[in-house]
């Protein structure tokens, strides 16, 4: 991935962050998910007065993408920080979002933790979720699914 493409993805995450609905935590997060075919799906966190139904920015983006038929992902940019301020440091994804990444993405999936459109820390999914449990763990040696 070229640097300018990464900058574009970080910019999209920062823009999506402006839509964050976070009246309880006041912590605003945006995400931009890049498909291998070039499509980009964005998301923000959407909180709930009942707290538990709150959804992270990353999962909003994955649900939008998967529900539109996308399955093949190259990278995600994530930008988070206190609402009303520019992010000042990398915001790493929560464990539940890492698990969703393991469902759809391989070890080389690129995760850009952005605080500006020209400043991010890049990590692979392998680094974020070593020894993760994914769809492959449900496969038997003959390629069939363990649960069928
Ligand atoms: N949050 C995200 O949207 N993504 C992350 O990577 C970390 C946390 C949200 C969840 C909640 O709405 C708020 O940030 C504070 O935890």
CSV table of C-alpha atoms and ligand atoms in Angstrom, one decimal:
chain,number,residue,atom,x,y,z
A,1,UNK,CA,0.0,0.0,0.0
A,2,UNK,CA,1.4,3.4,-0.9
A,3,UNK,CA,1.8,6.1,1.6
A,4,UNK,CA,-0.8,8.4,0.0
A,5,UNK,CA,-3.4,5.6,0.1
A,6,UNK,CA,-2.7,5.2,3.8
A,7,UNK,CA,-3.1,9.0,4.4
A,8,UNK,CA,-6.4,8.9,2.5
A,9,UNK,CA,-7.6,6.0,4.8
A,10,UNK,CA,-6.5,7.9,7.9
A,11,UNK,CA,-8.3,11.0,6.7
A,12,UNK,CA,-11.5,9.0,6.1
A,13,UNK,CA,-11.3,7.6,9.7
A,14,UNK,CA,-10.8,11.1,11.1
A,15,UNK,CA,-13.8,12.3,9.1
A,16,UNK,CA,-16.0,9.4,10.2
A,17,UNK,CA,-15.0,10.2,13.8
A,18,UNK,CA,-16.9,13.5,13.5
A,19,UNK,CA,-20.1,11.4,13.4
A,20,UNK,CA,-19.4,9.5,16.6
A,21,UNK,CA,-22.4,9.2,18.9
A,22,UNK,CA,-20.7,9.0,22.3
A,23,UNK,CA,-22.8,11.0,24.9
A,24,UNK,CA,-21.7,8.6,27.7
A,25,UNK,CA,-18.0,8.1,27.3
A,26,UNK,CA,-17.3,11.3,25.4
A,27,UNK,CA,-14.6,9.3,23.6
A,28,UNK,CA,-15.1,9.6,19.8
A,29,UNK,CA,-13.7,7.0,17.4
A,30,UNK,CA,-13.8,6.7,13.7
A,31,UNK,CA,-12.7,3.9,11.4
A,32,UNK,CA,-12.2,3.4,7.7
A,33,UNK,CA,-12.0,-0.1,6.3
A,34,UNK,CA,-10.3,-0.6,2.9
A,35,UNK,CA,-11.4,-3.5,0.7
A,36,UNK,CA,-8.9,-5.1,-1.7
A,37,UNK,CA,-11.0,-3.8,-4.6
A,38,UNK,CA,-10.6,-0.2,-3.4
A,39,UNK,CA,-13.9,0.3,-1.7
A,40,UNK,CA,-13.8,2.0,1.6
A,41,UNK,CA,-16.4,1.6,4.4
A,42,UNK,CA,-16.4,4.0,7.3
A,43,UNK,CA,-17.8,3.7,10.8
A,44,UNK,CA,-18.0,5.5,14.2
A,45,UNK,CA,-18.9,4.4,17.7
A,46,UNK,CA,-22.6,4.4,18.4
A,47,UNK,CA,-23.4,4.3,22.2
A,48,UNK,CA,-26.6,3.4,24.0
A,49,UNK,CA,-28.1,4.6,27.3
A,50,UNK,CA,-28.3,0.9,28.2
A,51,UNK,CA,-24.5,0.8,27.6
A,52,UNK,CA,-24.2,-2.9,26.5
A,53,UNK,CA,-25.6,-2.3,23.0
A,54,UNK,CA,-22.9,0.2,22.2
A,55,UNK,CA,-20.9,-0.6,19.1
A,56,UNK,CA,-17.3,0.4,18.3
A,57,UNK,CA,-16.3,2.3,15.2
A,58,UNK,CA,-14.4,-0.7,13.8
A,59,UNK,CA,-17.4,-3.1,14.1
A,60,UNK,CA,-19.7,-0.4,12.6
A,61,UNK,CA,-17.4,-0.3,9.5
A,62,UNK,CA,-17.1,-4.2,9.3
A,63,UNK,CA,-20.9,-4.6,9.6
A,64,UNK,CA,-21.5,-2.0,6.9
A,65,UNK,CA,-19.0,-3.7,4.6
A,66,UNK,CA,-20.0,-7.3,5.1
A,67,UNK,CA,-23.7,-6.4,4.8
A,68,UNK,CA,-22.9,-4.9,1.4
A,69,UNK,CA,-21.2,-8.1,0.3
A,70,UNK,CA,-17.6,-7.1,0.9
A,71,UNK,CA,-15.4,-10.0,2.2
A,72,UNK,CA,-11.8,-9.2,1.2
A,73,UNK,CA,-10.1,-6.6,3.3
A,74,UNK,CA,-6.6,-5.0,3.0
A,75,UNK,CA,-6.5,-2.4,5.9
A,76,UNK,CA,-8.3,-0.4,8.5
A,77,UNK,CA,-7.5,3.0,9.9
A,78,UNK,CA,-8.7,3.9,13.4
A,79,UNK,CA,-8.7,7.3,15.0
A,80,UNK,CA,-9.9,7.8,18.6
A,81,UNK,CA,-9.7,10.2,21.5
A,82,UNK,CA,-11.6,12.5,23.8
A,83,UNK,CA,-14.6,14.1,22.0
A,84,UNK,CA,-14.2,17.7,20.9
A,85,UNK,CA,-10.4,17.4,20.7
A,86,UNK,CA,-8.1,16.2,18.0
A,87,UNK,CA,-6.7,12.7,18.8
A,88,UNK,CA,-3.2,12.9,20.2
A,89,UNK,CA,-2.2,9.3,20.3
A,90,UNK,CA,-2.8,5.9,18.8
A,91,UNK,CA,-6.1,4.3,19.8
A,92,UNK,CA,-5.8,0.5,19.8
A,93,UNK,CA,-8.9,-1.6,19.0
A,94,UNK,CA,-10.7,-3.5,21.8
A,95,UNK,CA,-10.6,-7.2,22.1
A,96,UNK,CA,-14.1,-7.7,20.5
A,97,UNK,CA,-13.1,-5.7,17.4
A,98,UNK,CA,-9.8,-7.7,17.2
A,99,UNK,CA,-12.0,-10.9,17.2
A,100,UNK,CA,-14.1,-9.5,14.4
A,101,UNK,CA,-10.9,-8.8,12.4
A,102,UNK,CA,-9.8,-12.4,12.9
A,103,UNK,CA,-13.1,-13.5,11.4
A,104,UNK,CA,-12.6,-11.8,8.1
A,105,UNK,CA,-8.9,-10.9,7.8
A,106,UNK,CA,-5.6,-12.7,7.5
A,107,UNK,CA,-2.4,-12.1,9.6
A,108,UNK,CA,-1.1,-9.4,7.2
A,109,UNK,CA,-4.2,-7.2,7.5
A,110,UNK,CA,-2.8,-3.7,8.1
A,111,UNK,CA,-4.1,-1.7,11.1
A,112,UNK,CA,-3.3,2.0,11.1
A,113,UNK,CA,-3.7,3.7,14.4
A,114,UNK,CA,-3.9,7.3,13.4
A,115,UNK,CA,-3.9,10.6,15.3
A,116,UNK,CA,-3.5,12.8,12.3
A,117,UNK,CA,-3.9,12.1,8.6
A,118,UNK,CA,-0.2,12.1,8.2
A,119,UNK,CA,0.7,10.4,11.6
A,120,UNK,CA,-0.1,6.8,12.5
A,121,UNK,CA,1.3,3.6,14.0
A,122,UNK,CA,1.0,0.6,11.7
A,123,UNK,CA,0.6,-2.9,13.1
A,124,UNK,CA,-0.5,-6.2,11.5
A,125,UNK,CA,-3.4,-8.2,12.8
A,126,UNK,CA,-0.9,-10.9,13.6
A,127,UNK,CA,0.8,-8.4,16.0
A,128,UNK,CA,-2.5,-7.3,17.5
A,129,UNK,CA,-4.0,-10.7,18.0
A,130,UNK,CA,-1.3,-13.4,18.2
A,131,UNK,CA,-2.6,-17.0,18.5
A,132,UNK,CA,-6.2,-15.7,17.9
A,133,UNK,CA,-9.1,-18.1,17.4
A,134,UNK,CA,-10.6,-17.8,14.0
A,135,UNK,CA,-12.7,-19.7,11.4
A,136,UNK,CA,-9.7,-22.0,10.6
A,137,UNK,CA,-9.9,-23.4,14.2
A,138,UNK,CA,-13.3,-24.9,13.4
A,139,UNK,CA,-12.0,-26.8,10.4
A,140,UNK,CA,-11.2,-30.5,10.6
A,141,UNK,CA,-8.2,-31.9,8.7
A,142,UNK,CA,-10.3,-32.8,5.7
A,143,UNK,CA,-11.4,-29.2,5.4
A,144,UNK,CA,-14.9,-29.8,6.7
A,145,UNK,CA,-16.3,-27.8,9.5
A,146,UNK,CA,-16.0,-29.2,13.1
A,147,UNK,CA,-19.5,-28.2,14.0
A,148,UNK,CA,-21.4,-29.7,11.1
B,1,LIG,N1,-14.3,2.4,21.1
B,1,LIG,C1,-14.2,2.2,19.7
B,1,LIG,O1,-15.2,2.6,19.0
B,1,LIG,N2,-13.2,1.6,19.2
B,1,LIG,C2,-12.0,1.3,19.9
B,1,LIG,O2,-11.1,0.8,19.3
B,1,LIG,C3,-12.0,1.5,21.4
B,1,LIG,C4,-13.2,2.0,22.0
B,1,LIG,C5,-15.4,3.1,21.7
B,1,LIG,C6,-16.4,2.3,22.5
B,1,LIG,C7,-17.0,3.4,23.4
B,1,LIG,O3,-18.1,4.0,22.7
B,1,LIG,C8,-15.9,4.4,23.6
B,1,LIG,O4,-15.0,4.2,22.5
B,1,LIG,C9,-15.2,4.3,24.9
B,1,LIG,O5,-14.8,3.1,25.2
